[in-house]
Structure formats: structure tokens, C-alpha cells
């Protein structure tokens, strides 16, 4: 199960594609997860934090060999050239991403209005399977998780790794796989922020070192998370 996160180099990306194709020839059951780390939105404005020449490589070479992709909203928009304003737009964008190759698409975060209110963040997932008779089944879900007021490093990597593990364990149930992934994320983030606030001291804002994800301390939550975030089937 190769995983790929942040890179700034097109030749490295091209090499990843070669390796994935070679490994898939040797083992057709291999699952490749790609987190196409290119940029994000701040205050509604999207910007790339990698060189722009990575976009066509992700779009034309990397995404087509991926089984699972985990872009944020801005990255999904970049890959498809289509803006997302509504949930309907997002579902259509996920269909466009499926058409590029991946069987599972999860838009990990978006600025869509959550039915539960402004304190919640929406993630959307879509799993497309082709049955033996050629018919396609698409399962789509929405996950609303409480917003956490802090900036962490490594959340995308953790999300992609856990989604890989849980989709492997629940191959035909994206709802459960996403509930376990997002619930585990919440456990880790809440433990991290609680611990960081203690370290920073009363009234002080935790710094990036203090906000390092408490992965080891969250081992049990990662392995067997209590479901605290529910997904809605769309």
C-alpha cells in the first residue's frame, strides 16, 4: 500500500507513477492512495503552495493510477477545473475525479455550509464500483465534524493513512470507513489541543511545536476509534 504526501518536485512525482505502475503489474491487489497536496483555501481564497507545474502531473499521471484520492476542496477544483459552490457541484466534481481513475474519492475538507451549523466542517466521500455484469454502483456520504481552532501539521497524512486502513477493512462500506477515519482524527486532534494548551500555559496560544499530533498517545483511538462522528448517506 504505497502512500504519497507532500512533494515540490515533478520528476519525483513522475518516478512515483513509474513505481506504482510497476508494483501494480506485480500485484494487481495493490492499493495506491494519493493525497494530491497542492494548496488550500484561507478566508475563502485558494492558493497553491507548490510549483504550478505539479498540477498537470497530478492530473494527467498520478490521479489516473491512484485507487483512492484525498484532495481538499481547492485541490479537487484544481484537478477538475471546476469550482464547487454547492454539494451538488461537489458530487459532480467527485464523479469527474472517478472518471480519471480512482475508485474512492474523499474531499477531506470544504467550505460548504454544514447542516449542523458553522462550527462544523464538511467532508464528502464517493466510492464507485463496477460489478461483474458491468453495472456501476456509487456510494456517496457526507461527514460533518466539529471544527478545531488550531493549525496542525500532518493531518492530511494521518487522514490518508487511516482511510487506507479502514477502506481495506471495510471495502464495501465507505460510510463506516469514513466514520472511523474522521472519529479517530477527532480523538487525535482533541487530545493534541488539550495537551498543547497545558504546555502553553493559561492564556497563551500554543505554538506549532506544542501542536505536534499526539499519535503515540492516541494509539488505541487510531486502532479502534469510538465513533463520535456519524456519516450521512447521500
Coordinates of N, CA and C in Angstrom, one line a residue, residues 67-165:
X67 N -5.9 4.6 -6.6 CA -7.2 3.9 -6.3 C -8.1 4.7 -5.4
X68 N -7.4 5.5 -4.5 CA -8.0 6.4 -3.5 C -7.4 7.7 -3.6
X69 N -8.1 8.8 -3.7 CA -7.5 10.1 -3.6 C -8.2 11.0 -2.5
X70 N -7.4 11.8 -1.8 CA -8.0 12.6 -0.7 C -7.6 14.1 -0.9
X71 N -8.2 14.7 -1.9 CA -7.9 16.1 -2.0 C -8.8 16.9 -1.1
X72 N -8.4 18.2 -0.7 CA -9.3 19.1 -0.1 C -10.1 19.7 -1.2
X73 N -11.1 20.6 -0.9 CA -11.9 21.2 -1.9 C -11.1 21.9 -3.0
X74 N -10.2 22.7 -2.6 CA -9.4 23.5 -3.5 C -8.6 22.6 -4.5
X75 N -8.0 21.5 -4.0 CA -7.3 20.6 -4.8 C -8.2 19.9 -5.8
X76 N -9.4 19.5 -5.3 CA -10.4 18.9 -6.2 C -10.8 19.8 -7.3
X77 N -10.9 21.1 -7.0 CA -11.3 22.1 -8.0 C -10.1 22.3 -9.0
X78 N -8.9 22.3 -8.5 CA -7.7 22.4 -9.4 C -7.7 21.2 -10.4
X79 N -7.8 20.0 -9.9 CA -7.7 18.8 -10.7 C -8.8 18.7 -11.8
X80 N -10.0 19.2 -11.5 CA -11.1 19.1 -12.5 C -11.3 20.4 -13.2
X81 N -10.7 21.5 -12.8 CA -11.0 22.8 -13.4 C -12.4 23.3 -13.2
X82 N -13.0 22.8 -12.1 CA -14.5 23.1 -11.9 C -14.6 23.6 -10.4
X83 N -15.2 24.8 -10.3 CA -15.5 25.3 -8.9 C -16.6 24.6 -8.2
X84 N -16.5 24.5 -6.9 CA -17.5 23.9 -6.0 C -18.2 25.0 -5.2
X85 N -19.5 25.2 -5.5 CA -20.3 26.2 -4.7 C -21.3 25.5 -3.8
X86 N -21.8 24.3 -4.3 CA -22.8 23.6 -3.6 C -22.4 22.1 -3.5
X87 N -23.2 21.4 -2.7 CA -22.9 20.0 -2.5 C -23.1 19.2 -3.8
X88 N -24.1 19.7 -4.6 CA -24.3 19.1 -6.0 C -23.1 19.2 -6.8
X89 N -22.5 20.4 -6.8 CA -21.2 20.7 -7.5 C -20.1 19.7 -7.1
X90 N -20.1 19.5 -5.8 CA -19.0 18.6 -5.2 C -19.2 17.2 -5.7
X91 N -20.5 16.7 -5.7 CA -20.8 15.3 -6.2 C -20.4 15.2 -7.6
X92 N -20.6 16.2 -8.4 CA -20.3 16.2 -9.9 C -18.7 16.2 -10.0
X93 N -18.1 17.0 -9.2 CA -16.6 17.0 -9.2 C -16.0 15.6 -8.8
X94 N -16.6 15.0 -7.8 CA -16.2 13.7 -7.5 C -16.4 12.6 -8.6
X95 N -17.5 12.8 -9.3 CA -17.7 11.9 -10.5 C -16.6 12.2 -11.6
X96 N -16.2 13.4 -11.7 CA -15.2 13.8 -12.7 C -13.9 13.1 -12.3
X97 N -13.6 13.1 -11.0 CA -12.4 12.5 -10.4 C -12.4 11.0 -10.6
X98 N -13.6 10.4 -10.4 CA -13.8 8.9 -10.6 C -13.4 8.6 -12.1
X99 N -13.9 9.5 -13.0 CA -13.7 9.2 -14.4 C -12.2 9.3 -14.8
X100 N -11.4 9.9 -13.9 CA -9.9 10.0 -14.2 C -9.3 8.7 -13.7
X101 N -10.0 7.9 -12.9 CA -9.4 6.6 -12.5 C -9.7 6.1 -11.1
X102 N -9.6 6.9 -10.0 CA -9.8 6.4 -8.7 C -11.2 5.9 -8.4
X103 N -11.2 4.8 -7.6 CA -12.5 4.2 -7.2 C -13.1 4.9 -6.0
X104 N -12.2 5.4 -5.2 CA -12.6 6.1 -4.0 C -12.1 7.5 -4.0
X105 N -13.0 8.5 -3.8 CA -12.6 9.9 -3.7 C -13.2 10.5 -2.4
X106 N -12.3 11.1 -1.6 CA -12.8 11.8 -0.4 C -12.3 13.2 -0.5
X107 N -13.3 14.2 -0.5 CA -12.9 15.6 -0.4 C -12.8 15.8 1.1
X108 N -11.6 16.0 1.6 CA -11.3 15.9 3.1 C -11.9 17.1 3.8
X109 N -11.9 18.3 3.2 CA -12.5 19.4 3.9 C -13.0 20.4 2.8
X110 N -14.0 21.1 3.2 CA -14.6 22.1 2.2 C -15.2 23.3 2.9
X111 N -15.5 24.3 2.2 CA -16.1 25.5 2.8 C -17.6 25.5 2.6
X112 N -18.2 24.3 2.3 CA -19.6 24.2 2.1 C -20.3 24.4 3.5
X113 N -21.5 24.9 3.5 CA -22.3 25.1 4.7 C -22.7 23.8 5.2
X114 N -22.4 23.5 6.5 CA -22.7 22.2 7.1 C -24.2 22.3 7.7
X115 N -25.0 21.3 7.4 CA -26.4 21.3 8.0 C -26.3 21.5 9.5
X116 N -25.3 21.0 10.2 CA -25.2 21.1 11.7 C -24.8 22.5 12.1
X117 N -24.4 23.4 11.2 CA -24.0 24.7 11.6 C -22.6 25.1 11.3
X118 N -22.3 26.4 11.6 CA -21.0 27.0 11.2 C -19.8 26.3 12.0
X119 N -20.0 25.7 13.1 CA -19.0 25.1 13.9 C -18.5 23.7 13.4
X120 N -19.1 23.3 12.2 CA -18.8 22.0 11.6 C -18.2 22.2 10.2
X121 N -17.4 21.2 9.9 CA -16.7 21.1 8.6 C -17.2 19.9 7.9
X122 N -17.5 20.2 6.6 CA -18.0 19.1 5.7 C -16.9 18.4 5.0
X123 N -16.9 17.0 5.0 CA -16.1 16.2 4.1 C -17.1 15.4 3.3
X124 N -16.7 15.0 2.1 CA -17.6 14.2 1.2 C -16.8 13.1 0.7
X125 N -17.5 11.9 0.6 CA -16.8 10.7 0.1 C -17.7 10.1 -1.0
X126 N -17.0 9.4 -1.9 CA -17.7 8.7 -3.0 C -16.9 7.5 -3.4
X127 N -17.6 6.4 -3.4 CA -17.0 5.1 -3.8 C -17.7 4.5 -5.0
X128 N -17.0 4.3 -6.1 CA -17.6 3.7 -7.3 C -17.1 2.3 -7.6
X129 N -18.0 1.4 -7.7 CA -17.6 0.0 -8.0 C -18.3 -0.4 -9.3
X130 N -17.6 -1.2 -10.1 CA -18.2 -1.8 -11.3 C -18.4 -3.3 -11.0
X131 N -19.7 -3.7 -11.1 CA -20.0 -5.1 -10.8 C -19.6 -6.0 -12.0
X132 N -19.6 -7.3 -11.8 CA -19.2 -8.2 -12.8 C -20.0 -8.1 -14.1
X133 N -21.3 -7.7 -13.9 CA -22.1 -7.5 -15.1 C -22.0 -6.2 -15.8
X134 N -21.0 -5.4 -15.3 CA -20.7 -4.1 -15.9 C -21.5 -2.9 -15.3
X135 N -22.5 -3.2 -14.4 CA -23.2 -2.1 -13.8 C -22.4 -1.4 -12.7
X136 N -22.6 -0.1 -12.6 CA -21.8 0.7 -11.7 C -22.7 1.0 -10.4
X137 N -22.1 0.9 -9.3 CA -22.7 1.3 -8.0 C -21.9 2.4 -7.4
X138 N -22.5 3.6 -7.1 CA -21.8 4.6 -6.4 C -22.4 4.9 -5.1
X139 N -21.5 4.8 -4.0 CA -22.0 5.1 -2.7 C -21.4 6.5 -2.3
X140 N -22.3 7.4 -1.8 CA -21.8 8.7 -1.5 C -22.2 9.1 -0.1
X141 N -21.3 9.8 0.6 CA -21.6 10.1 2.0 C -21.1 11.5 2.3
X142 N -21.7 12.1 3.4 CA -21.3 13.4 3.9 C -20.9 13.2 5.4
X143 N -19.8 13.8 5.8 CA -19.4 13.7 7.2 C -19.2 15.1 7.7
X144 N -19.9 15.4 8.8 CA -19.7 16.7 9.4 C -19.0 16.5 10.8
X145 N -17.8 17.2 10.8 CA -17.0 17.1 12.1 C -16.8 18.4 12.7
X146 N -16.7 18.5 14.0 CA -16.5 19.8 14.7 C -15.2 20.4 14.3
X147 N -15.3 21.7 14.0 CA -14.1 22.5 13.7 C -13.2 22.6 14.9
X148 N -11.9 22.5 14.6 CA -10.9 22.6 15.7 C -10.1 23.9 15.4
X149 N -10.0 24.8 16.4 CA -9.4 26.1 16.1 C -7.9 26.1 16.4
X150 N -7.2 25.4 15.4 CA -5.7 25.4 15.5 C -5.2 24.9 14.2
X151 N -3.9 25.2 13.9 CA -3.3 24.7 12.7 C -2.3 23.6 13.0
X152 N -2.6 22.4 12.5 CA -1.7 21.3 12.8 C -0.9 20.9 11.5
X153 N 0.2 20.2 11.7 CA 1.0 19.6 10.6 C 0.8 18.1 10.6
X154 N 0.5 17.5 9.5 CA 0.5 16.1 9.3 C -0.9 15.5 9.4
X155 N -2.0 16.4 9.4 CA -3.3 15.8 9.5 C -3.7 15.1 8.2
X156 N -3.2 15.7 7.0 CA -3.6 15.1 5.7 C -3.0 13.7 5.6
X157 N -1.7 13.5 6.1 CA -1.0 12.2 6.0 C -1.8 11.2 6.9
X158 N -2.1 11.7 8.1 CA -2.8 10.8 9.0 C -4.2 10.4 8.5
X159 N -4.9 11.3 7.9 CA -6.2 11.0 7.3 C -6.1 10.0 6.2
X160 N -5.2 10.2 5.3 CA -5.0 9.3 4.1 C -4.6 7.9 4.6
X161 N -3.7 7.8 5.6 CA -3.2 6.5 6.1 C -4.4 5.8 6.7
X162 N -5.2 6.5 7.5 CA -6.3 5.8 8.2 C -7.4 5.4 7.3
X163 N -7.6 6.3 6.3 CA -8.7 6.0 5.3 C -8.3 4.7 4.5
X164 N -7.0 4.6 4.2 CA -6.5 3.4 3.5 C -6.7 2.2 4.4
X165 N -6.4 2.3 5.7 CA -6.6 1.1 6.6 C -8.0 0.7 6.7

